[in-house]
Short mmCIF file of C-alpha atoms and ligand atoms in Angstrom, two decimals:
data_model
loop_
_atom_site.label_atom_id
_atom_site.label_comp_id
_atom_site.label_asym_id
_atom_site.label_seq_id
_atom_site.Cartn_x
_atom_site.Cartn_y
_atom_site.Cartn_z
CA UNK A 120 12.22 9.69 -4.71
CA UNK A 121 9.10 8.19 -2.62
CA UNK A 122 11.11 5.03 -2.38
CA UNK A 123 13.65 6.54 -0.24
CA UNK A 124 11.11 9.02 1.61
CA UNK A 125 9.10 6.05 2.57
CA UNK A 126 12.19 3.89 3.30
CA UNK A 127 12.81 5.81 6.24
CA UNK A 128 9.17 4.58 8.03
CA UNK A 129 10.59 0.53 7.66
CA UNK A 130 11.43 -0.95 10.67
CA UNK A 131 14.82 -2.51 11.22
CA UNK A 132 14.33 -6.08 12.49
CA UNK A 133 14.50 -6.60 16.55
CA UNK A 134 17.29 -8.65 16.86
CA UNK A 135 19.18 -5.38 15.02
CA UNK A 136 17.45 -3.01 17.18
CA UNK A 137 21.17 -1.99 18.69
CA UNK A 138 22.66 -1.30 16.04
CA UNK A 139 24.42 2.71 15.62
CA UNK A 140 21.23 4.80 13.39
CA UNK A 141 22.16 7.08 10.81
CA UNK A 142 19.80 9.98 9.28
CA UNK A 143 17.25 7.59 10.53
CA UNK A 144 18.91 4.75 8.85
CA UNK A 145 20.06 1.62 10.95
CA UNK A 146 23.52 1.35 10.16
CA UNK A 147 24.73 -1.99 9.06
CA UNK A 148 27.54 -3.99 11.78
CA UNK A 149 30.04 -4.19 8.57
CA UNK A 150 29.58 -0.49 7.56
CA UNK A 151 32.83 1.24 7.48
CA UNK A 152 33.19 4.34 9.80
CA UNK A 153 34.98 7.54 9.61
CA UNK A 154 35.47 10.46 11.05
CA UNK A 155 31.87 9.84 13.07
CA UNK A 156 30.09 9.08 9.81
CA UNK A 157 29.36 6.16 8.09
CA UNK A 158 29.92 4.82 4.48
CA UNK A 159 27.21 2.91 3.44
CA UNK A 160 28.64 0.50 0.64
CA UNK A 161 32.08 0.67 2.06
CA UNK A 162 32.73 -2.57 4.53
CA UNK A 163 35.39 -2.65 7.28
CA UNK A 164 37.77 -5.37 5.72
CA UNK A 165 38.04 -7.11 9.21
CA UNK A 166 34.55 -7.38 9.90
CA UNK A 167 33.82 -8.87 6.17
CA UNK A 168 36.17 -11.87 7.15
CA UNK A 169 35.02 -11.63 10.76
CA UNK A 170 31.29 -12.48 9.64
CA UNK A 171 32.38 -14.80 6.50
CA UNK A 172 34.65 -17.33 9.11
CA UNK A 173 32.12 -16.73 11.69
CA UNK A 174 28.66 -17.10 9.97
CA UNK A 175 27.57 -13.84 11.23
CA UNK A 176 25.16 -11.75 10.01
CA UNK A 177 26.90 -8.72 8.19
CA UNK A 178 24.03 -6.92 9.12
CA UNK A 179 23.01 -7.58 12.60
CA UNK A 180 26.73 -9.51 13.52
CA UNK A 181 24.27 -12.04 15.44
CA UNK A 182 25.12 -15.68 14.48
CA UNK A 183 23.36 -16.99 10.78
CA UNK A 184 20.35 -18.94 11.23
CA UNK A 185 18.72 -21.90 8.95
CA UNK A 186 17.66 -19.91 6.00
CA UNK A 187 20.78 -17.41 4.81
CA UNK A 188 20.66 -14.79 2.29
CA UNK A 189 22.74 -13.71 0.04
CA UNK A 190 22.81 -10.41 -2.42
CA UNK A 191 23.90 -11.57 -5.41
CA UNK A 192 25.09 -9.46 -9.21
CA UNK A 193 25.37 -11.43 -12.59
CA UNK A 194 29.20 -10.74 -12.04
CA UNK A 195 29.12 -12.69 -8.62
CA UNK A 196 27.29 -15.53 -10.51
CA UNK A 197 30.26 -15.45 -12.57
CA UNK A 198 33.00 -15.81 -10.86
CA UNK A 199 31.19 -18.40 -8.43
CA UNK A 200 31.40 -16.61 -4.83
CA UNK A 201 29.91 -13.34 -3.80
CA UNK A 202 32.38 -11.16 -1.83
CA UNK A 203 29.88 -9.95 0.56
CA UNK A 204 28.69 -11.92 3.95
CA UNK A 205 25.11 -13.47 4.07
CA UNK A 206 22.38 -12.39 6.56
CA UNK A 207 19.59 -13.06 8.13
CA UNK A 208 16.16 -12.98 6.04
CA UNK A 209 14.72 -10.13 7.64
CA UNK A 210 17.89 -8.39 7.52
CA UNK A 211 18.18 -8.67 3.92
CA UNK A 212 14.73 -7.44 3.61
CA UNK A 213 15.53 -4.15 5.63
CA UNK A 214 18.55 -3.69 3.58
CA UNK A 215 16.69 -3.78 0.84
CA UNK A 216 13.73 -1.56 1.63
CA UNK A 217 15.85 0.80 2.61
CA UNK A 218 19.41 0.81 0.34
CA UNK A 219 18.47 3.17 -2.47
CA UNK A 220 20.89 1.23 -4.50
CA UNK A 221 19.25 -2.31 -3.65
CA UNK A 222 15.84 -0.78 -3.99
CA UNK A 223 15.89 1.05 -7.19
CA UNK A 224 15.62 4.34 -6.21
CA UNK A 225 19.49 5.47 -7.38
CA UNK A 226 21.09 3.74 -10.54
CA UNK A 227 24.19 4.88 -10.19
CA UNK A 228 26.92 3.27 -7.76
CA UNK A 229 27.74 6.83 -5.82
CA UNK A 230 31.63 7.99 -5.69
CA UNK A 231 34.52 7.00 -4.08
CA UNK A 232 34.97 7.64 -0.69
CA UNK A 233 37.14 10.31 0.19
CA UNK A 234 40.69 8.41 -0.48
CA UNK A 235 41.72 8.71 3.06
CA UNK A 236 38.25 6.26 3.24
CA UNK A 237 39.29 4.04 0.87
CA UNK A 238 42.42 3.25 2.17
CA UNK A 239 41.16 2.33 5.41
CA UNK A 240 38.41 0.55 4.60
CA UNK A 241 37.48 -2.06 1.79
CA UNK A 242 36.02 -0.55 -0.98
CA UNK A 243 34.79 -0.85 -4.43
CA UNK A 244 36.36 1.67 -5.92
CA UNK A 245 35.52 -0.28 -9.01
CA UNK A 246 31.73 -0.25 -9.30
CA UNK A 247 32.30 3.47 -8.39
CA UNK A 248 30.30 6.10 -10.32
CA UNK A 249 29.18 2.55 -12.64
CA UNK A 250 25.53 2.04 -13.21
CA UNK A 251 23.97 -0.66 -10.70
CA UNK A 252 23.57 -3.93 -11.92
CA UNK A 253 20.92 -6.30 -11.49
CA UNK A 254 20.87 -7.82 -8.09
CA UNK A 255 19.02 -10.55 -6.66
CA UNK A 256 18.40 -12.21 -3.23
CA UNK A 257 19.57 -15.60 -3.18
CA UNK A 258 18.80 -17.91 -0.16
CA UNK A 259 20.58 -21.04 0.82
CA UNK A 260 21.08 -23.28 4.12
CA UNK A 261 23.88 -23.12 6.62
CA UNK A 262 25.21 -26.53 4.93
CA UNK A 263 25.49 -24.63 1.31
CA UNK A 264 26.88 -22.00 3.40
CA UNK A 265 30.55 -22.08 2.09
CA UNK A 266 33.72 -19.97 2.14
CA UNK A 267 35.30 -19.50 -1.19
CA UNK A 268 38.87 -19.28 -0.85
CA UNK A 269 41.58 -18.35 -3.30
CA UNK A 270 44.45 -20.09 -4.42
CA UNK A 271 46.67 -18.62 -1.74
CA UNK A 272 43.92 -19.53 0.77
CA UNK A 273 42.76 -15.64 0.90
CA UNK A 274 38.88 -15.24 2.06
CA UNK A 275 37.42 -14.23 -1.35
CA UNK A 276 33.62 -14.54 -0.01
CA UNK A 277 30.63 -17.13 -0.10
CA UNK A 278 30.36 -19.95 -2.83
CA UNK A 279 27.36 -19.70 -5.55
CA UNK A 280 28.01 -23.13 -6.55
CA UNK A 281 25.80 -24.71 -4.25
CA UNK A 282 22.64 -25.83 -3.73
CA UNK A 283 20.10 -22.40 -4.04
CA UNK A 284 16.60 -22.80 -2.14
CA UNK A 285 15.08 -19.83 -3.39
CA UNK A 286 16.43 -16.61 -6.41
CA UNK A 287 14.38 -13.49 -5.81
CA UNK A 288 14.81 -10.63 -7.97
CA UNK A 289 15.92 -7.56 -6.11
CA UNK A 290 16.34 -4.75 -8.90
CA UNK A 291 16.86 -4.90 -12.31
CA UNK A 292 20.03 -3.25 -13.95
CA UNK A 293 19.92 0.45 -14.26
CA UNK A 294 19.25 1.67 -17.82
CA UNK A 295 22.23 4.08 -19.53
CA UNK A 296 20.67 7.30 -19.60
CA UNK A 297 21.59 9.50 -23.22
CA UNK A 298 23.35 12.21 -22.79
CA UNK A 299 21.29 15.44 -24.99
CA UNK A 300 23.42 15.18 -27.33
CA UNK A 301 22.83 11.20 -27.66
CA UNK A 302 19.23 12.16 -27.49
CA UNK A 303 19.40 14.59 -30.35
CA UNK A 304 21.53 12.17 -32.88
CA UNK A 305 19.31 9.40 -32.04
CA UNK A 306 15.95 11.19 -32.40
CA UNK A 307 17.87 12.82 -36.02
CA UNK A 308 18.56 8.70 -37.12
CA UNK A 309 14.64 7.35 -36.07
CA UNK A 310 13.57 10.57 -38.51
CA UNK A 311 12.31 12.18 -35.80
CA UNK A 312 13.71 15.56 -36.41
CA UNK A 313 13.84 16.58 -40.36
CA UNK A 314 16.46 19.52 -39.67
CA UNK A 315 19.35 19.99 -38.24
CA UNK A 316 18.11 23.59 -36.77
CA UNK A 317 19.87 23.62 -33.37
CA UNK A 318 22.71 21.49 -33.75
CA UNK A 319 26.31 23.66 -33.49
CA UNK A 320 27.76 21.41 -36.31
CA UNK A 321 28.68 23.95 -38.74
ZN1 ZN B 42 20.94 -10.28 10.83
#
């Protein structure tokens, strides 16, 4: 955990400097609110679109300048747009120092939001509880900045078929961690154990 202990020393970039802080954490301008807390992870749906038709930063909601970031997952890459807004270099590299899910430093996607959350705010219920997948930081230029819309003409997000200046690697995908049990059948197959002593197999 000296990731997250030490993420708490970064400093958010200026131009974000008025932004609402959380447990010491600057709290991103698309973060979903409730209740006086926020959800990291869980976007207010009308800022997402807000920021997407705008070209605003998702992160500091100032206006997108000539180098844009993106955070983009193998499944993204897939479908050919990334649901999420771009932002600002330096704002990328804040949410990245200090998102324990960007960073490394938690492998697991963390619960649903209470559903009272969810159904206020656009979430992922989806990836919740899910390993994290590989992410990486993808930066393009305000002309390969595109909207990718959906057949009906619904925002779906930014395009990833278009010209890429730069692919960083953020994290790598979070390894499956055995269960004991796993552990003990696998370690019983690699002849690692001779005897069964221990198992409650009968
Ligand atoms: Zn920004």
């Amino acid at each position: 955990m000296p990731k997250s202990r030490r993420s708490r020393t970064v400093k958010p970039p200026a131009r974000a400097a008025a932004l609402p802080r959380h447990g010491g954490l600057t709290v991103p301008w698309i973060t979903g609110w409730f209740d006086g807390r926020p959800y990291f992870g869980v976007n207010f749906p009308i800022r997402r679109i807000q920021a997407i038709t705008h070209r605003l930063c998702q992160f500091c909601r100032q206006p997108l300048g000539r180098r844009i970031g993106l955070v983009v997952r193998p499944a993204d890459s897939a479908v050919g747009y990334v649901d999420e807004p771009g932002m600002h270099p330096e704002c990328l590299d804040y949410a990245v120092a200090v998102c324990p899910l960007l960073n490394g430093a938690m492998d697991q996607y963390r619960s649903a939001p209470p559903s009272v959350v969810a159904g206020l705010l656009a979430s992922t219920p989806a990836r919740a509880g899910k390993l994290a997948e590989a992410y990486e930081a993808w930066f393009v230029t305000p002309s390969g900045y595109e909207v990718a819309y959906g057949p009906d003409m619904t925002v779906l997000g930014i395009r990833l078929d278009v010209p890429v200046l730069m692919k960083r690697p953020v994290r790598a995908a979070a390894q499956p961690r055995l269960t004991d049990e796993e552990a003990a059948l696998l370690r019983q197959v690699l002849g690692l154990e001779s005897s069964a002593e221990g198992t409650t197999t009968p």
